[in-house]
Amino acid sequence: MENKRNLGQVAALYPMPVTVVGVMTGAKPNWLLISHVGHVSHSEMMISCSKAHHSHKFIQENKKLSINIVDEGMLPEADYVGRVSAADADKSAVFEYELGAAGTPVIKAAPVTMECSVIDIYETEFFDNFILRIENTYAQERALDKAGKLDYAILKPVVFEMPTYQYLLTGKVLGKCRQLGSQ
């Protein structure tokens, strides 16, 4: 192939949104940084979680969790909960939170949080891929446009690029996609 070099088996769909997953571990939450997230449909998502993570068993047991979108202001705490295992440290107090309507821990500082329930699990050797139904989505007023819809140019979520382990900031609008049926 001219002008292209074969990189081997490289997952090249990065960067991915940085999220903090919240799951209750009894009476208190645990926080886990996950950037392997994606859409399955308009009302369903997926997170890929290592079977070795402390939170993994609580996600399997509780069958519900929160996905908190990380912005620049949350990044130091989000990075911390991604570097430190709950098997070694109690991370429950890292974020101020409240319980959402579905009973998941919702980070107060998160500009957007989705409460989700596990509807299926796709297993691989080292990861479980939890298929989730979105039950509730909460957004801070500052993340909404005048019509009350999420505005990612305002929100500016952080994304993570795996090959170099870098966090990047989004938010620049490059153009607008025409909707199907519009001229």
PDB file of C-alpha atoms in Angstrom:
ATOM      1  CA  MET A   1       0.000   0.000   0.000  1.00  0.00           C
ATOM      2  CA  GLU A   2       1.501   3.249  -1.116  1.00  0.00           C
ATOM      3  CA  ASN A   3       1.949   5.978   1.536  1.00  0.00           C
ATOM      4  CA  LYS A   4       0.744   3.740   4.397  1.00  0.00           C
ATOM      5  CA  ARG A   5       2.769   1.745   6.890  1.00  0.00           C
ATOM      6  CA  ASN A   6       1.352  -1.379   8.568  1.00  0.00           C
ATOM      7  CA  LEU A   7       1.343  -0.768  12.334  1.00  0.00           C
ATOM      8  CA  GLY A   8       0.129  -4.248  13.211  1.00  0.00           C
ATOM      9  CA  GLN A   9      -2.758  -4.822  15.601  1.00  0.00           C
ATOM     10  CA  VAL A  10      -3.140  -1.245  16.837  1.00  0.00           C
ATOM     11  CA  ALA A  11      -6.506  -0.027  18.119  1.00  0.00           C
ATOM     12  CA  ALA A  12      -6.631   3.259  16.205  1.00  0.00           C
ATOM     13  CA  LEU A  13     -10.015   4.616  17.282  1.00  0.00           C
ATOM     14  CA  TYR A  14      -8.488   6.888  19.901  1.00  0.00           C
ATOM     15  CA  PRO A  15      -8.973   9.385  21.418  1.00  0.00           C
ATOM     16  CA  MET A  16     -11.912   8.245  23.529  1.00  0.00           C
ATOM     17  CA  PRO A  17     -13.991  10.220  26.062  1.00  0.00           C
ATOM     18  CA  VAL A  18     -12.649  10.198  29.607  1.00  0.00           C
ATOM     19  CA  THR A  19     -15.313   9.039  32.040  1.00  0.00           C
ATOM     20  CA  VAL A  20     -15.428   8.202  35.706  1.00  0.00           C
ATOM     21  CA  VAL A  21     -17.648   5.225  36.421  1.00  0.00           C
ATOM     22  CA  GLY A  22     -19.310   5.226  39.810  1.00  0.00           C
ATOM     23  CA  VAL A  23     -20.558   2.043  41.453  1.00  0.00           C
ATOM     24  CA  MET A  24     -21.798   1.494  44.971  1.00  0.00           C
ATOM     25  CA  THR A  25     -19.705  -0.898  47.070  1.00  0.00           C
ATOM     26  CA  GLY A  26     -22.107  -1.315  49.934  1.00  0.00           C
ATOM     27  CA  ALA A  27     -22.798   2.042  51.595  1.00  0.00           C
ATOM     28  CA  LYS A  28     -20.139   4.021  49.720  1.00  0.00           C
ATOM     29  CA  PRO A  29     -19.130   4.573  46.110  1.00  0.00           C
ATOM     30  CA  ASN A  30     -16.033   3.552  44.248  1.00  0.00           C
ATOM     31  CA  TRP A  31     -14.751   5.543  41.289  1.00  0.00           C
ATOM     32  CA  LEU A  32     -13.041   4.039  38.253  1.00  0.00           C
ATOM     33  CA  LEU A  33     -11.575   5.875  35.261  1.00  0.00           C
ATOM     34  CA  ILE A  34     -12.749   4.244  32.036  1.00  0.00           C
ATOM     35  CA  SER A  35     -12.070   5.478  28.524  1.00  0.00           C
ATOM     36  CA  HIS A  36     -13.257   2.348  26.734  1.00  0.00           C
ATOM     37  CA  VAL A  37     -16.828   3.531  26.282  1.00  0.00           C
ATOM     38  CA  GLY A  38     -19.116   3.578  23.294  1.00  0.00           C
ATOM     39  CA  HIS A  39     -22.637   3.687  21.956  1.00  0.00           C
ATOM     40  CA  VAL A  40     -24.581   0.558  21.101  1.00  0.00           C
ATOM     41  CA  SER A  41     -27.740   2.463  20.134  1.00  0.00           C
ATOM     42  CA  HIS A  42     -29.421   5.773  21.030  1.00  0.00           C
ATOM     43  CA  SER A  43     -30.409   4.457  24.462  1.00  0.00           C
ATOM     44  CA  GLU A  44     -27.699   1.868  25.100  1.00  0.00           C
ATOM     45  CA  MET A  45     -23.974   2.145  25.788  1.00  0.00           C
ATOM     46  CA  MET A  46     -21.054  -0.117  26.542  1.00  0.00           C
ATOM     47  CA  ILE A  47     -18.106   0.088  28.885  1.00  0.00           C
ATOM     48  CA  SER A  48     -15.179  -2.284  28.733  1.00  0.00           C
ATOM     49  CA  CYS A  49     -13.850  -3.084  32.212  1.00  0.00           C
ATOM     50  CA  SER A  50     -10.841  -5.218  33.097  1.00  0.00           C
ATOM     51  CA  LYS A  51     -11.813  -8.249  35.135  1.00  0.00           C
ATOM     52  CA  ALA A  52      -8.933  -7.361  37.484  1.00  0.00           C
ATOM     53  CA  HIS A  53     -10.492  -4.012  38.535  1.00  0.00           C
ATOM     54  CA  HIS A  54     -11.855  -3.925  42.075  1.00  0.00           C
ATOM     55  CA  SER A  55     -15.097  -2.335  40.809  1.00  0.00           C
ATOM     56  CA  HIS A  56     -15.726  -5.140  38.313  1.00  0.00           C
ATOM     57  CA  LYS A  57     -17.399  -7.429  40.849  1.00  0.00           C
ATOM     58  CA  PHE A  58     -19.635  -4.608  42.127  1.00  0.00           C
ATOM     59  CA  ILE A  59     -20.781  -3.776  38.598  1.00  0.00           C
ATOM     60  CA  GLN A  60     -21.656  -7.452  38.101  1.00  0.00           C
ATOM     61  CA  GLU A  61     -23.464  -7.655  41.461  1.00  0.00           C
ATOM     62  CA  ASN A  62     -25.322  -4.308  41.411  1.00  0.00           C
ATOM     63  CA  LYS A  63     -26.115  -4.285  37.675  1.00  0.00           C
ATOM     64  CA  LYS A  64     -26.108  -0.472  37.756  1.00  0.00           C
ATOM     65  CA  LEU A  65     -23.541   2.311  37.578  1.00  0.00           C
ATOM     66  CA  SER A  66     -23.044   5.930  36.657  1.00  0.00           C
ATOM     67  CA  ILE A  67     -20.950   7.262  33.793  1.00  0.00           C
ATOM     68  CA  ASN A  68     -19.659  10.752  34.585  1.00  0.00           C
ATOM     69  CA  ILE A  69     -18.167  12.772  31.716  1.00  0.00           C
ATOM     70  CA  VAL A  70     -14.883  14.414  32.686  1.00  0.00           C
ATOM     71  CA  ASP A  71     -14.120  18.045  31.876  1.00  0.00           C
ATOM     72  CA  GLU A  72     -10.857  19.906  32.468  1.00  0.00           C
ATOM     73  CA  GLY A  73     -11.780  20.886  36.032  1.00  0.00           C
ATOM     74  CA  MET A  74     -12.268  17.255  37.076  1.00  0.00           C
ATOM     75  CA  LEU A  75      -9.142  15.881  35.400  1.00  0.00           C
ATOM     76  CA  PRO A  76      -6.756  15.739  38.405  1.00  0.00           C
ATOM     77  CA  GLU A  77      -9.232  13.692  40.469  1.00  0.00           C
ATOM     78  CA  ALA A  78     -10.225  11.552  37.465  1.00  0.00           C
ATOM     79  CA  ASP A  79      -6.580  10.766  36.738  1.00  0.00           C
ATOM     80  CA  TYR A  80      -6.063   9.835  40.400  1.00  0.00           C
ATOM     81  CA  VAL A  81      -8.957   7.348  40.465  1.00  0.00           C
ATOM     82  CA  GLY A  82      -7.521   5.833  37.288  1.00  0.00           C
ATOM     83  CA  ARG A  83      -4.041   5.380  38.757  1.00  0.00           C
ATOM     84  CA  VAL A  84      -4.976   4.078  42.210  1.00  0.00           C
ATOM     85  CA  SER A  85      -6.715   0.755  42.790  1.00  0.00           C
ATOM     86  CA  ALA A  86      -9.621   0.559  45.212  1.00  0.00           C
ATOM     87  CA  ALA A  87      -7.979  -2.635  46.473  1.00  0.00           C
ATOM     88  CA  ASP A  88      -5.199  -0.379  47.842  1.00  0.00           C
ATOM     89  CA  ALA A  89      -7.030   2.849  48.738  1.00  0.00           C
ATOM     90  CA  ASP A  90     -10.507   4.050  49.650  1.00  0.00           C
ATOM     91  CA  LYS A  91     -11.488   6.358  46.767  1.00  0.00           C
ATOM     92  CA  SER A  92     -15.031   7.015  48.003  1.00  0.00           C
ATOM     93  CA  ALA A  93     -14.305  10.597  49.135  1.00  0.00           C
ATOM     94  CA  VAL A  94     -12.453  11.740  45.997  1.00  0.00           C
ATOM     95  CA  PHE A  95     -15.634  13.225  44.514  1.00  0.00           C
ATOM     96  CA  GLU A  96     -18.585  14.870  46.208  1.00  0.00           C
ATOM     97  CA  TYR A  97     -21.665  12.970  45.039  1.00  0.00           C
ATOM     98  CA  GLU A  98     -25.357  12.339  45.498  1.00  0.00           C
ATOM     99  CA  LEU A  99     -27.446   9.321  44.594  1.00  0.00           C
ATOM    100  CA  GLY A 100     -29.443   9.619  41.390  1.00  0.00           C
ATOM    101  CA  ALA A 101     -32.983   8.340  40.883  1.00  0.00           C
ATOM    102  CA  ALA A 102     -31.633   4.894  39.924  1.00  0.00           C
ATOM    103  CA  GLY A 103     -29.459   4.735  43.058  1.00  0.00           C
ATOM    104  CA  THR A 104     -26.070   5.274  41.433  1.00  0.00           C
ATOM    105  CA  PRO A 105     -23.455   7.761  42.647  1.00  0.00           C
ATOM    106  CA  VAL A 106     -23.653  10.965  40.575  1.00  0.00           C
ATOM    107  CA  ILE A 107     -20.563  13.198  40.789  1.00  0.00           C
ATOM    108  CA  LYS A 108     -21.708  16.744  41.589  1.00  0.00           C
ATOM    109  CA  ALA A 109     -18.848  18.351  39.624  1.00  0.00           C
ATOM    110  CA  ALA A 110     -19.458  16.243  36.501  1.00  0.00           C
ATOM    111  CA  PRO A 111     -21.051  18.344  33.767  1.00  0.00           C
ATOM    112  CA  VAL A 112     -22.978  15.286  32.503  1.00  0.00           C
ATOM    113  CA  THR A 113     -23.811  11.992  34.207  1.00  0.00           C
ATOM    114  CA  MET A 114     -25.707   8.993  32.851  1.00  0.00           C
ATOM    115  CA  GLU A 115     -27.208   6.447  35.214  1.00  0.00           C
ATOM    116  CA  CYS A 116     -27.155   3.042  33.551  1.00  0.00           C
ATOM    117  CA  SER A 117     -28.296  -0.500  34.198  1.00  0.00           C
ATOM    118  CA  VAL A 118     -26.459  -3.579  32.934  1.00  0.00           C
ATOM    119  CA  ILE A 119     -28.569  -5.479  30.399  1.00  0.00           C
ATOM    120  CA  ASP A 120     -25.927  -7.846  29.011  1.00  0.00           C
ATOM    121  CA  ILE A 121     -22.273  -8.797  29.384  1.00  0.00           C
ATOM    122  CA  TYR A 122     -19.961  -9.754  26.535  1.00  0.00           C
ATOM    123  CA  GLU A 123     -16.898 -11.508  27.926  1.00  0.00           C
ATOM    124  CA  THR A 124     -13.399 -11.582  26.487  1.00  0.00           C
ATOM    125  CA  GLU A 125     -10.292 -13.092  28.044  1.00  0.00           C
ATOM    126  CA  PHE A 126      -9.325 -10.124  30.216  1.00  0.00           C
ATOM    127  CA  PHE A 127     -12.252  -7.692  29.887  1.00  0.00           C
ATOM    128  CA  ASP A 128     -15.994  -7.769  30.365  1.00  0.00           C
ATOM    129  CA  ASN A 129     -17.957  -5.500  28.088  1.00  0.00           C
ATOM    130  CA  PHE A 130     -21.026  -4.321  29.956  1.00  0.00           C
ATOM    131  CA  ILE A 131     -23.947  -3.426  27.693  1.00  0.00           C
ATOM    132  CA  LEU A 132     -25.902  -0.690  29.449  1.00  0.00           C
ATOM    133  CA  ARG A 133     -29.317   0.906  29.148  1.00  0.00           C
ATOM    134  CA  ILE A 134     -29.321   4.611  29.928  1.00  0.00           C
ATOM    135  CA  GLU A 135     -31.893   5.190  32.679  1.00  0.00           C
ATOM    136  CA  ASN A 136     -31.330   8.884  33.433  1.00  0.00           C
ATOM    137  CA  THR A 137     -29.070  11.642  32.118  1.00  0.00           C
ATOM    138  CA  TYR A 138     -28.253  14.646  34.294  1.00  0.00           C
ATOM    139  CA  ALA A 139     -26.580  17.789  32.962  1.00  0.00           C
ATOM    140  CA  GLN A 140     -25.395  20.961  34.633  1.00  0.00           C
ATOM    141  CA  GLU A 141     -27.106  24.058  33.231  1.00  0.00           C
ATOM    142  CA  ARG A 142     -23.734  25.396  32.062  1.00  0.00           C
ATOM    143  CA  ALA A 143     -23.390  22.426  29.642  1.00  0.00           C
ATOM    144  CA  LEU A 144     -26.662  23.225  27.847  1.00  0.00           C
ATOM    145  CA  ASP A 145     -27.378  25.528  24.935  1.00  0.00           C
ATOM    146  CA  LYS A 146     -30.302  27.978  24.842  1.00  0.00           C
ATOM    147  CA  ALA A 147     -32.619  25.199  23.619  1.00  0.00           C
ATOM    148  CA  GLY A 148     -31.728  23.015  26.623  1.00  0.00           C
ATOM    149  CA  LYS A 149     -29.619  20.516  24.650  1.00  0.00           C
ATOM    150  CA  LEU A 150     -26.097  19.381  25.466  1.00  0.00           C
ATOM    151  CA  ASP A 151     -23.532  21.655  23.834  1.00  0.00           C
ATOM    152  CA  TYR A 152     -20.152  19.951  23.581  1.00  0.00           C
ATOM    153  CA  ALA A 153     -18.445  23.173  22.480  1.00  0.00           C
ATOM    154  CA  ILE A 154     -19.393  24.567  25.903  1.00  0.00           C
ATOM    155  CA  LEU A 155     -18.898  21.290  27.785  1.00  0.00           C
ATOM    156  CA  LYS A 156     -15.456  20.549  26.258  1.00  0.00           C
ATOM    157  CA  PRO A 157     -15.093  16.943  27.444  1.00  0.00           C
ATOM    158  CA  VAL A 158     -11.598  15.553  27.937  1.00  0.00           C
ATOM    159  CA  VAL A 159     -10.527  12.666  25.693  1.00  0.00           C
ATOM    160  CA  PHE A 160      -7.771  10.108  26.234  1.00  0.00           C
ATOM    161  CA  GLU A 161      -5.296   8.929  23.634  1.00  0.00           C
ATOM    162  CA  MET A 162      -3.992   5.472  24.590  1.00  0.00           C
ATOM    163  CA  PRO A 163      -0.765   5.084  22.569  1.00  0.00           C
ATOM    164  CA  THR A 164       0.862   8.131  24.237  1.00  0.00           C
ATOM    165  CA  TYR A 165      -1.251   8.217  27.431  1.00  0.00           C
ATOM    166  CA  GLN A 166      -2.225  11.849  26.874  1.00  0.00           C
ATOM    167  CA  TYR A 167      -5.370  13.748  27.811  1.00  0.00           C
ATOM    168  CA  LEU A 168      -6.698  16.143  25.175  1.00  0.00           C
ATOM    169  CA  LEU A 169      -9.322  18.888  25.367  1.00  0.00           C
ATOM    170  CA  THR A 170     -12.178  19.079  22.884  1.00  0.00           C
ATOM    171  CA  GLY A 171     -14.508  21.924  22.073  1.00  0.00           C
ATOM    172  CA  LYS A 172     -13.602  23.490  18.747  1.00  0.00           C
ATOM    173  CA  VAL A 173     -16.467  23.367  16.241  1.00  0.00           C
ATOM    174  CA  LEU A 174     -15.201  22.548  12.740  1.00  0.00           C
ATOM    175  CA  GLY A 175     -18.513  22.495  10.908  1.00  0.00           C
ATOM    176  CA  LYS A 176     -22.013  21.130  11.005  1.00  0.00           C
ATOM    177  CA  CYS A 177     -23.265  17.845   9.559  1.00  0.00           C
ATOM    178  CA  ARG A 178     -26.358  18.128   7.410  1.00  0.00           C
ATOM    179  CA  GLN A 179     -29.206  15.978   8.663  1.00  0.00           C
ATOM    180  CA  LEU A 180     -30.695  13.336   6.423  1.00  0.00           C
ATOM    181  CA  GLY A 181     -33.439  14.740   4.272  1.00  0.00           C
ATOM    182  CA  SER A 182     -32.184  18.337   4.474  1.00  0.00           C
ATOM    183  CA  GLN A 183     -30.991  20.156   1.367  1.00  0.00           C
TER     184      GLN A 183
END
